[in-house]
Amino acid sequence: MPPGPERTPRRARSVLHVSTRDKTGGAEGSAWNLFKAFQARGLDSWLAVGTKTSDDPNVLVIPNEISRNGWVRACRSIAGNHGGIPGSIRKIAAGLRWAGEPLHGIDTLRGVENVHYPGSRHLLDLPPSRPDILHCHNLHGGYFDLRRLPWLSRQLPVILNLRDTWALTGHCAGFQGCERWKTGCGRCPDLDIYPPLERDTTAANWSRKARIYARSRLYVTAPSQWMMDQIAQSILQGAKSKLISNGIDLETFRPGDRDYARRALDLPPDGVIVLISAHSSFKPLEPMLDVLRCLDLAGVRLTVVCLGKTQEPETLGQGTIIYRPSQLDPAAMSLYYQSADAYLQVATAEAFGKSIVESMACGTPVVVNAVAAIPELVTNLKTGMLVAAADTAALAEALARVLTDRELHGRIRAQGSEEARRRFSLHRQSGEFLDWYEEVIEDWTLWKRAVRK
């Protein structure tokens, strides 16, 4: 019997992304970039979010509040009304709402993670047509009901794009040396790690996630080999997975005129500028300030620009530190990288390193510690300065070296930028996802047929 015609793989034509919010930095910014990259490739691409801040018509709000029953909505309205309603009445209303959501009330009393977000059941009704792929980014942040994954994964292929470790643990988005997540959590050493818990219910949270995943057909992706290695040891180890690195907008993040950038940002035109950011509990400010206090640049004017905090300038060691707000506009963020002579980061956890890649792309040498995924991005003395540990003296020495050795500085500027452009373009990332989507759709379709038999 002659062979049949060769099958043509089915390409995804539409994608619904799911993320905490739309146009912000960090993981949400990465989700936004991919959502837009697919639109640029001609796909129907939508983004469903818990909180919408843009006016983009393709950003769809998950209707959590309107999906609650009338009793709960009335109680929440009274409890949240601080004008004209006595506090005692508001407290009663806050308590009575649990009559309408008893399971939520029980979970609250137990202190387990809140997954009671009823808008999740309407997720596939939000776009104008049924998507081919459901691409989930961070599912923590108070907007998504994880218990919907088994049902969703029976309707269409579901991608879990892990941007931190929350999906693998009993609560934390960065386990920072703890390995209890491999065996069930419990007896958590740090409940304050984001997202924090008031009491140790990590074992119950971990077990609930394990049960949900076991009943779901999930496809898992992560942006680094380090993260893939964690997945292989986790409650998601049975899922089909693929490493696809994050991409950045290389039209925005690129080398620019340092003097122009400093003028545009009203920064000192002369001397050395070191850029830092204080936007995450996993990249705390104080260790970076300790490094800068140890910095020895004899006779050089030092200015440190700290993004993510607003207060008056102050003296720091031999220099001055200027505080500026977080920059959500990529073009503005690019100017800050271009204005700086180096970017310093001291991290305790890092699943990828988006700020590091952005800085490299702008030709600004990075000085970083070798934690988690960071060594996959930076080659010491070639594309940046990579210090083996979060050692204050070693980081200060590395920073001083790259700021004073002009030949090294120039080499890292050129090689770091070239590396970022070669490995981390949005076009490359979106193309890899589209190729993987074909495999995912084929695998899911075969699974679905087998389940129906």
GROMACS .gro file of C-alpha atoms in nm:
model
  453
    1MET     CA    1   0.000   0.000   0.000
    2PRO     CA    2   0.158   0.332  -0.101
    3PRO     CA    3   0.230   0.580   0.175
    4GLY     CA    4  -0.028   0.850   0.235
    5PRO     CA    5   0.036   1.218   0.178
    6GLU     CA    6   0.280   1.380   0.415
    7ARG     CA    7   0.103   1.553   0.701
    8THR     CA    8   0.143   1.931   0.721
    9PRO     CA    9   0.193   2.043   1.081
   10ARG     CA   10  -0.073   2.281   1.206
   11ARG     CA   11   0.061   2.622   1.297
   12ALA     CA   12  -0.096   2.833   1.569
   13ARG     CA   13  -0.293   3.125   1.429
   14SER     CA   14  -0.412   3.271   1.759
   15VAL     CA   15  -0.272   3.286   2.111
   16LEU     CA   16  -0.427   3.397   2.439
   17HIS     CA   17  -0.164   3.503   2.691
   18VAL     CA   18  -0.243   3.516   3.063
   19SER     CA   19  -0.049   3.747   3.295
   20THR     CA   20  -0.088   3.935   3.621
   21ARG     CA   21  -0.101   4.278   3.456
   22ASP     CA   22  -0.017   4.430   3.122
   23LYS     CA   23   0.230   4.711   3.067
   24THR     CA   24   0.482   4.693   3.351
   25GLY     CA   25   0.838   4.573   3.393
   26GLY     CA   26   0.985   4.239   3.495
   27ALA     CA   27   0.796   3.920   3.412
   28GLU     CA   28   0.484   4.112   3.309
   29GLY     CA   29   0.695   4.314   3.066
   30SER     CA   30   0.828   3.993   2.911
   31ALA     CA   31   0.474   3.864   2.865
   32TRP     CA   32   0.374   4.195   2.704
   33ASN     CA   33   0.670   4.180   2.465
   34LEU     CA   34   0.578   3.832   2.345
   35PHE     CA   35   0.211   3.928   2.310
   36LYS     CA   36   0.317   4.217   2.085
   37ALA     CA   37   0.576   4.013   1.894
   38PHE     CA   38   0.308   3.767   1.785
   39GLN     CA   39   0.090   4.053   1.664
   40ALA     CA   40   0.384   4.178   1.458
   41ARG     CA   41   0.405   3.832   1.300
   42GLY     CA   42   0.039   3.852   1.195
   43LEU     CA   43  -0.117   3.626   1.460
   44ASP     CA   44  -0.429   3.702   1.659
   45SER     CA   45  -0.268   3.767   1.995
   46TRP     CA   46  -0.459   3.862   2.309
   47LEU     CA   47  -0.348   3.924   2.666
   48ALA     CA   48  -0.582   3.839   2.957
   49VAL     CA   49  -0.481   4.012   3.281
   50GLY     CA   50  -0.590   4.061   3.638
   51THR     CA   51  -0.513   4.434   3.622
   52LYS     CA   52  -0.520   4.645   3.305
   53THR     CA   53  -0.333   4.976   3.284
   54SER     CA   54  -0.306   5.024   2.906
   55ASP     CA   55  -0.575   5.116   2.654
   56ASP     CA   56  -0.485   4.832   2.418
   57PRO     CA   57  -0.810   4.671   2.292
   58ASN     CA   58  -0.643   4.330   2.278
   59VAL     CA   59  -0.573   4.338   2.652
   60LEU     CA   60  -0.870   4.168   2.819
   61VAL     CA   61  -0.954   4.194   3.188
   62ILE     CA   62  -1.035   3.868   3.367
   63PRO     CA   63  -1.374   3.948   3.525
   64ASN     CA   64  -1.311   3.827   3.880
   65GLU     CA   65  -1.528   4.075   4.069
   66ILE     CA   66  -1.830   4.069   3.842
   67SER     CA   67  -1.818   3.688   3.840
   68ARG     CA   68  -1.870   3.668   4.216
   69ASN     CA   69  -2.228   3.610   4.332
   70GLY     CA   70  -2.451   3.905   4.427
   71TRP     CA   71  -2.422   3.843   4.801
   72VAL     CA   72  -2.044   3.855   4.791
   73ARG     CA   73  -2.036   4.164   4.569
   74ALA     CA   74  -2.269   4.350   4.805
   75CYS     CA   75  -2.066   4.256   5.112
   76ARG     CA   76  -1.738   4.352   4.944
   77SER     CA   77  -1.889   4.685   4.838
   78ILE     CA   78  -2.000   4.768   5.193
   79ALA     CA   79  -1.672   4.648   5.348
   80GLY     CA   80  -1.470   4.863   5.108
   81ASN     CA   81  -1.680   5.179   5.152
   82HIS     CA   82  -1.487   5.406   5.388
   83GLY     CA   83  -1.713   5.708   5.344
   84GLY     CA   84  -2.034   5.724   5.544
   85ILE     CA   85  -2.062   5.360   5.656
   86PRO     CA   86  -1.960   5.292   6.018
   87GLY     CA   87  -1.658   5.069   6.069
   88SER     CA   88  -1.862   4.818   6.270
   89ILE     CA   89  -2.100   4.768   5.975
   90ARG     CA   90  -1.809   4.727   5.736
   91LYS     CA   91  -1.655   4.461   5.961
   92ILE     CA   92  -1.985   4.271   5.973
   93ALA     CA   93  -2.013   4.287   5.593
   94ALA     CA   94  -1.655   4.161   5.557
   95GLY     CA   95  -1.741   3.864   5.776
   96LEU     CA   96  -2.073   3.788   5.608
   97ARG     CA   97  -1.916   3.764   5.262
   98TRP     CA   98  -1.788   3.418   5.356
   99ALA     CA   99  -2.147   3.292   5.358
  100GLY     CA  100  -2.142   3.343   4.981
  101GLU     CA  101  -1.795   3.192   4.935
  102PRO     CA  102  -1.761   2.932   5.212
  103LEU     CA  103  -1.461   2.754   5.059
  104HIS     CA  104  -1.279   3.086   5.031
  105GLY     CA  105  -1.358   3.150   5.396
  106ILE     CA  106  -1.220   2.811   5.499
  107ASP     CA  107  -0.900   2.866   5.298
  108THR     CA  108  -0.860   3.211   5.454
  109LEU     CA  109  -0.895   3.069   5.805
  110ARG     CA  110  -0.641   2.798   5.719
  111GLY     CA  111  -0.406   3.059   5.572
  112VAL     CA  112  -0.348   2.877   5.245
  113GLU     CA  113  -0.286   3.059   4.917
  114ASN     CA  114  -0.596   3.226   4.777
  115VAL     CA  115  -0.705   3.078   4.444
  116HIS     CA  116  -1.069   3.189   4.457
  117TYR     CA  117  -1.085   3.402   4.142
  118PRO     CA  118  -1.410   3.309   3.963
  119GLY     CA  119  -1.335   3.508   3.649
  120SER     CA  120  -1.091   3.233   3.548
  121ARG     CA  121  -1.381   3.014   3.436
  122HIS     CA  122  -1.467   3.275   3.169
  123LEU     CA  123  -1.112   3.298   3.035
  124LEU     CA  124  -1.178   3.136   2.696
  125ASP     CA  125  -1.485   3.355   2.641
  126LEU     CA  126  -1.285   3.679   2.655
  127PRO     CA  127  -1.128   3.685   2.305
  128PRO     CA  128  -1.357   3.714   2.000
  129SER     CA  129  -1.269   3.357   1.892
  130ARG     CA  130  -1.131   3.043   2.055
  131PRO     CA  131  -0.749   3.061   2.059
  132ASP     CA  132  -0.527   2.778   1.937
  133ILE     CA  133  -0.294   2.809   2.237
  134LEU     CA  134  -0.334   2.929   2.596
  135HIS     CA  135   0.003   3.070   2.701
  136CYS     CA  136   0.014   3.129   3.078
  137HIS     CA  137   0.285   3.346   3.228
  138ASN     CA  138   0.296   3.419   3.604
  139LEU     CA  139  -0.021   3.280   3.761
  140HIS     CA  140   0.042   3.428   4.105
  141GLY     CA  141  -0.039   3.785   4.202
  142GLY     CA  142  -0.401   3.748   4.312
  143TYR     CA  143  -0.602   3.703   3.991
  144PHE     CA  144  -0.609   3.341   3.869
  145ASP     CA  145  -0.773   3.020   3.997
  146LEU     CA  146  -0.514   2.749   3.955
  147ARG     CA  147  -0.786   2.485   3.994
  148ARG     CA  148  -0.911   2.570   3.642
  149LEU     CA  149  -0.599   2.424   3.478
  150PRO     CA  150  -0.732   2.065   3.445
  151TRP     CA  151  -1.045   2.188   3.263
  152LEU     CA  152  -0.858   2.440   3.051
  153SER     CA  153  -0.600   2.184   2.945
  154ARG     CA  154  -0.879   1.961   2.814
  155GLN     CA  155  -1.013   2.244   2.595
  156LEU     CA  156  -0.688   2.346   2.425
  157PRO     CA  157  -0.310   2.318   2.468
  158VAL     CA  158  -0.191   2.506   2.780
  159ILE     CA  159   0.164   2.643   2.808
  160LEU     CA  160   0.306   2.727   3.151
  161ASN     CA  161   0.582   2.982   3.098
  162LEU     CA  162   0.769   2.971   3.430
  163ARG     CA  163   0.937   3.302   3.506
  164ASP     CA  164   1.012   3.219   3.869
  165THR     CA  165   0.981   2.919   4.101
  166TRP     CA  166   0.633   2.983   4.249
  167ALA     CA  167   0.466   2.706   4.047
  168LEU     CA  168   0.710   2.453   4.198
  169THR     CA  169   0.684   2.552   4.563
  170GLY     CA  170   0.449   2.590   4.857
  171HIS     CA  171   0.460   2.969   4.827
  172CYS     CA  172   0.788   3.132   4.725
  173ALA     CA  173   0.891   3.272   4.388
  174GLY     CA  174   1.259   3.221   4.473
  175PHE     CA  175   1.367   2.946   4.711
  176GLN     CA  176   1.721   3.082   4.767
  177GLY     CA  177   1.898   2.762   4.867
  178CYS     CA  178   1.604   2.580   5.028
  179GLU     CA  179   1.529   2.237   4.876
  180ARG     CA  180   1.213   2.146   5.066
  181TRP     CA  181   1.010   2.214   4.748
  182LYS     CA  182   1.149   1.890   4.603
  183THR     CA  183   0.975   1.677   4.867
  184GLY     CA  184   0.661   1.867   4.965
  185CYS     CA  185   0.761   2.188   5.147
  186GLY     CA  186   0.640   2.233   5.507
  187ARG     CA  187   0.848   2.378   5.790
  188CYS     CA  188   0.924   2.674   5.561
  189PRO     CA  189   1.244   2.858   5.661
  190ASP     CA  190   1.120   3.196   5.533
  191LEU     CA  191   0.750   3.281   5.502
  192ASP     CA  192   0.835   3.642   5.411
  193ILE     CA  193   0.975   3.555   5.069
  194TYR     CA  194   0.740   3.684   4.799
  195PRO     CA  195   0.454   3.597   4.786
  196PRO     CA  196   0.454   3.596   5.170
  197LEU     CA  197   0.237   3.381   5.397
  198GLU     CA  198   0.112   3.464   5.745
  199ARG     CA  199   0.142   3.103   5.860
  200ASP     CA  200   0.318   2.794   5.734
  201THR     CA  201   0.070   2.627   5.500
  202THR     CA  202   0.338   2.552   5.242
  203ALA     CA  203   0.283   2.175   5.255
  204ALA     CA  204  -0.091   2.217   5.183
  205ASN     CA  205  -0.020   2.463   4.901
  206TRP     CA  206   0.241   2.231   4.748
  207SER     CA  207   0.009   1.931   4.768
  208ARG     CA  208  -0.276   2.123   4.605
  209LYS     CA  209  -0.051   2.226   4.316
  210ALA     CA  210   0.068   1.866   4.275
  211ARG     CA  211  -0.291   1.740   4.254
  212ILE     CA  212  -0.386   2.009   4.002
  213TYR     CA  213  -0.087   1.934   3.778
  214ALA     CA  214  -0.150   1.558   3.795
  215ARG     CA  215  -0.499   1.613   3.653
  216SER     CA  216  -0.381   1.852   3.380
  217ARG     CA  217  -0.215   1.818   3.040
  218LEU     CA  218   0.050   2.093   3.060
  219TYR     CA  219   0.344   2.202   2.847
  220VAL     CA  220   0.614   2.384   3.041
  221THR     CA  221   0.872   2.633   2.922
  222ALA     CA  222   1.140   2.831   3.103
  223PRO     CA  223   1.393   3.095   2.994
  224SER     CA  224   1.710   2.933   3.134
  225GLN     CA  225   1.876   2.594   3.172
  226TRP     CA  226   1.896   2.658   3.547
  227MET     CA  227   1.518   2.687   3.559
  228MET     CA  228   1.477   2.376   3.343
  229ASP     CA  229   1.695   2.184   3.589
  230GLN     CA  230   1.465   2.287   3.874
  231ILE     CA  231   1.157   2.177   3.677
  232ALA     CA  232   1.317   1.834   3.624
  233GLN     CA  233   1.328   1.786   4.003
  234SER     CA  234   0.982   1.925   4.075
  235ILE     CA  235   0.613   1.839   4.075
  236LEU     CA  236   0.610   1.941   3.707
  237GLN     CA  237   0.881   1.695   3.604
  238GLY     CA  238   0.634   1.479   3.409
  239ALA     CA  239   0.526   1.761   3.178
  240LYS     CA  240   0.676   1.805   2.832
  241SER     CA  241   0.911   2.101   2.857
  242LYS     CA  242   1.132   2.323   2.644
  243LEU     CA  243   1.394   2.589   2.706
  244ILE     CA  244   1.319   2.914   2.521
  245SER     CA  245   1.514   3.218   2.638
  246ASN     CA  246   1.344   3.553   2.682
  247GLY     CA  247   1.374   3.811   2.411
  248ILE     CA  248   1.404   4.189   2.435
  249ASP     CA  249   1.323   4.472   2.197
  250LEU     CA  250   1.659   4.530   2.031
  251GLU     CA  251   1.527   4.834   1.844
  252THR     CA  252   1.482   5.005   2.182
  253PHE     CA  253   1.766   4.852   2.381
  254ARG     CA  254   2.076   4.933   2.179
  255PRO     CA  255   2.395   5.138   2.219
  256GLY     CA  256   2.340   5.513   2.220
  257ASP     CA  257   2.514   5.844   2.276
  258ARG     CA  258   2.614   5.863   2.644
  259ASP     CA  259   2.630   6.243   2.654
  260TYR     CA  260   2.287   6.279   2.494
  261ALA     CA  261   2.137   6.028   2.739
  262ARG     CA  262   2.280   6.217   3.036
  263ARG     CA  263   2.144   6.547   2.912
  264ALA     CA  264   1.802   6.397   2.846
  265LEU     CA  265   1.790   6.252   3.198
  266ASP     CA  266   1.940   6.559   3.370
  267LEU     CA  267   2.236   6.361   3.502
  268PRO     CA  268   2.592   6.491   3.560
  269PRO     CA  269   2.772   6.521   3.226
  270ASP     CA  270   3.113   6.428   3.365
  271GLY     CA  271   3.249   6.156   3.591
  272VAL     CA  272   3.140   5.795   3.625
  273ILE     CA  273   2.779   5.680   3.654
  274VAL     CA  274   2.684   5.340   3.798
  275LEU     CA  275   2.325   5.228   3.752
  276ILE     CA  276   2.141   5.007   4.002
  277SER     CA  277   1.777   4.921   4.057
  278ALA     CA  278   1.588   4.834   4.375
  279HIS     CA  279   1.274   4.672   4.245
  280SER     CA  280   1.265   4.325   4.397
  281SER     CA  281   1.315   4.140   4.723
  282PHE     CA  282   1.537   3.908   4.518
  283LYS     CA  283   1.762   4.200   4.421
  284PRO     CA  284   1.782   4.392   4.752
  285LEU     CA  285   1.925   4.739   4.763
  286GLU     CA  286   2.150   4.720   5.068
  287PRO     CA  287   2.405   4.467   4.931
  288MET     CA  288   2.449   4.686   4.623
  289LEU     CA  289   2.502   4.994   4.840
  290ASP     CA  290   2.761   4.800   5.040
  291VAL     CA  291   2.951   4.728   4.718
  292LEU     CA  292   2.940   5.095   4.619
  293ARG     CA  293   3.061   5.208   4.963
  294CYS     CA  294   3.369   4.990   4.912
  295LEU     CA  295   3.438   5.124   4.564
  296ASP     CA  296   3.773   5.299   4.535
  297LEU     CA  297   3.799   5.534   4.236
  298ALA     CA  298   4.067   5.781   4.332
  299GLY     CA  299   4.007   6.127   4.187
  300VAL     CA  300   3.698   6.023   3.988
  301ARG     CA  301   3.358   6.179   4.040
  302LEU     CA  302   3.111   5.898   4.111
  303THR     CA  303   2.735   5.923   4.065
  304VAL     CA  304   2.510   5.628   4.145
  305VAL     CA  305   2.163   5.628   3.991
  306CYS     CA  306   1.916   5.408   4.178
  307LEU     CA  307   1.588   5.332   4.002
  308GLY     CA  308   1.284   5.218   4.194
  309LYS     CA  309   1.301   5.455   4.489
  310THR     CA  310   1.226   5.825   4.537
  311GLN     CA  311   1.407   6.034   4.798
  312GLU     CA  312   1.656   6.317   4.815
  313PRO     CA  313   2.013   6.259   4.689
  314GLU     CA  314   2.267   6.158   4.951
  315THR     CA  315   2.637   6.098   4.990
  316LEU     CA  316   2.752   5.742   4.934
  317GLY     CA  317   3.115   5.663   5.000
  318GLN     CA  318   3.315   5.888   4.770
  319GLY     CA  319   3.018   5.971   4.551
  320THR     CA  320   2.655   6.077   4.537
  321ILE     CA  321   2.348   5.859   4.497
  322ILE     CA  322   2.051   5.992   4.300
  323TYR     CA  323   1.714   5.821   4.337
  324ARG     CA  324   1.464   5.799   4.054
  325PRO     CA  325   1.127   5.617   4.018
  326SER     CA  326   1.094   5.284   3.841
  327GLN     CA  327   1.090   5.327   3.464
  328LEU     CA  328   0.807   5.141   3.292
  329ASP     CA  329   0.872   5.304   2.953
  330PRO     CA  330   1.133   5.090   2.770
  331ALA     CA  331   1.265   5.396   2.582
  332ALA     CA  332   1.331   5.578   2.910
  333MET     CA  333   1.490   5.269   3.059
  334SER     CA  334   1.717   5.239   2.758
  335LEU     CA  335   1.838   5.597   2.814
  336TYR     CA  336   1.936   5.511   3.172
  337TYR     CA  337   2.144   5.217   3.052
  338GLN     CA  338   2.305   5.431   2.782
  339SER     CA  339   2.390   5.704   3.034
  340ALA     CA  340   2.577   5.466   3.265
  341ASP     CA  341   2.933   5.337   3.262
  342ALA     CA  342   2.829   5.015   3.437
  343TYR     CA  343   2.522   4.833   3.565
  344LEU     CA  344   2.554   4.665   3.906
  345GLN     CA  345   2.324   4.389   4.029
  346VAL     CA  346   2.350   4.168   4.337
  347ALA     CA  347   2.079   3.900   4.330
  348THR     CA  348   1.968   3.622   4.562
  349ALA     CA  349   1.755   3.448   4.296
  350GLU     CA  350   1.728   3.490   3.920
  351ALA     CA  351   1.541   3.271   3.672
  352PHE     CA  352   1.671   3.469   3.374
  353GLY     CA  353   1.808   3.823   3.408
  354LYS     CA  354   1.612   4.057   3.181
  355SER     CA  355   1.776   4.376   3.314
  356ILE     CA  356   2.120   4.223   3.261
  357VAL     CA  357   2.044   4.147   2.897
  358GLU     CA  358   1.893   4.493   2.839
  359SER     CA  359   2.207   4.654   2.981
  360MET     CA  360   2.433   4.437   2.767
  361ALA     CA  361   2.228   4.523   2.459
  362CYS     CA  362   2.278   4.894   2.530
  363GLY     CA  363   2.655   4.845   2.550
  364THR     CA  364   2.668   4.903   2.926
  365PRO     CA  365   2.901   4.657   3.107
  366VAL     CA  366   2.729   4.452   3.377
  367VAL     CA  367   2.884   4.358   3.712
  368VAL     CA  368   2.686   4.069   3.862
  369ASN     CA  369   2.713   3.775   4.100
  370ALA     CA  370   2.693   3.419   3.970
  371VAL     CA  371   2.360   3.305   4.114
  372ALA     CA  372   2.106   3.071   3.950
  373ALA     CA  373   2.068   3.153   3.576
  374ILE     CA  374   2.304   3.452   3.557
  375PRO     CA  375   2.616   3.254   3.449
  376GLU     CA  376   2.423   3.152   3.137
  377LEU     CA  377   2.408   3.518   3.032
  378VAL     CA  378   2.750   3.657   3.122
  379THR     CA  379   3.102   3.535   3.045
  380ASN     CA  380   3.351   3.695   3.284
  381LEU     CA  381   3.587   3.951   3.128
  382LYS     CA  382   3.422   3.901   2.788
  383THR     CA  383   3.055   4.003   2.798
  384GLY     CA  384   3.055   4.133   3.157
  385MET     CA  385   3.207   4.099   3.501
  386LEU     CA  386   3.086   3.781   3.672
  387VAL     CA  387   3.180   3.734   4.037
  388ALA     CA  388   3.152   3.385   4.182
  389ALA     CA  389   2.949   3.484   4.489
  390ALA     CA  390   2.775   3.785   4.642
  391ASP     CA  391   3.109   3.894   4.789
  392THR     CA  392   3.110   4.267   4.858
  393ALA     CA  393   3.487   4.316   4.820
  394ALA     CA  394   3.509   4.101   4.504
  395LEU     CA  395   3.217   4.284   4.342
  396ALA     CA  396   3.367   4.623   4.430
  397GLU     CA  397   3.700   4.515   4.282
  398ALA     CA  398   3.533   4.393   3.962
  399LEU     CA  399   3.335   4.717   3.932
  400ALA     CA  400   3.645   4.930   3.986
  401ARG     CA  401   3.836   4.731   3.726
  402VAL     CA  402   3.579   4.770   3.450
  403LEU     CA  403   3.540   5.142   3.527
  404THR     CA  404   3.915   5.218   3.520
  405ASP     CA  405   4.047   4.980   3.254
  406ARG     CA  406   3.932   5.152   2.935
  407GLU     CA  407   4.047   4.870   2.706
  408LEU     CA  408   3.848   4.614   2.911
  409HIS     CA  409   3.550   4.850   2.929
  410GLY     CA  410   3.545   4.894   2.552
  411ARG     CA  411   3.583   4.523   2.485
  412ILE     CA  412   3.297   4.431   2.718
  413ARG     CA  413   3.077   4.704   2.569
  414ALA     CA  414   3.121   4.562   2.220
  415GLN     CA  415   3.109   4.192   2.304
  416GLY     CA  416   2.821   4.225   2.549
  417SER     CA  417   2.609   4.410   2.296
  418GLU     CA  418   2.691   4.162   2.021
  419GLU     CA  419   2.604   3.868   2.249
  420ALA     CA  420   2.268   4.021   2.343
  421ARG     CA  421   2.178   4.083   1.980
  422ARG     CA  422   2.283   3.733   1.877
  423ARG     CA  423   2.097   3.543   2.150
  424PHE     CA  424   1.810   3.748   2.287
  425SER     CA  425   1.600   3.906   2.013
  426LEU     CA  426   1.221   3.907   2.035
  427HIS     CA  427   1.206   3.779   1.677
  428ARG     CA  428   1.414   3.475   1.772
  429GLN     CA  429   1.204   3.408   2.083
  430SER     CA  430   0.867   3.438   1.907
  431GLY     CA  431   0.989   3.219   1.621
  432GLU     CA  432   1.102   2.946   1.860
  433PHE     CA  433   0.765   2.956   2.032
  434LEU     CA  434   0.578   2.927   1.703
  435ASP     CA  435   0.787   2.623   1.607
  436TRP     CA  436   0.724   2.465   1.947
  437TYR     CA  437   0.352   2.542   1.926
  438GLU     CA  438   0.335   2.312   1.623
  439GLU     CA  439   0.478   2.024   1.826
  440VAL     CA  440   0.251   2.106   2.120
  441ILE     CA  441  -0.065   2.119   1.907
  442GLU     CA  442   0.022   1.787   1.743
  443ASP     CA  443   0.097   1.618   2.076
  444TRP     CA  444  -0.215   1.759   2.244
  445THR     CA  445  -0.435   1.655   1.951
  446LEU     CA  446  -0.309   1.296   1.968
  447TRP     CA  447  -0.360   1.293   2.346
  448LYS     CA  448  -0.712   1.429   2.310
  449ARG     CA  449  -0.802   1.157   2.056
  450ALA     CA  450  -0.667   0.888   2.287
  451VAL     CA  451  -0.866   1.025   2.580
  452ARG     CA  452  -1.188   1.016   2.378
  453LYS     CA  453  -1.150   0.647   2.287
   0.00000   0.00000   0.00000
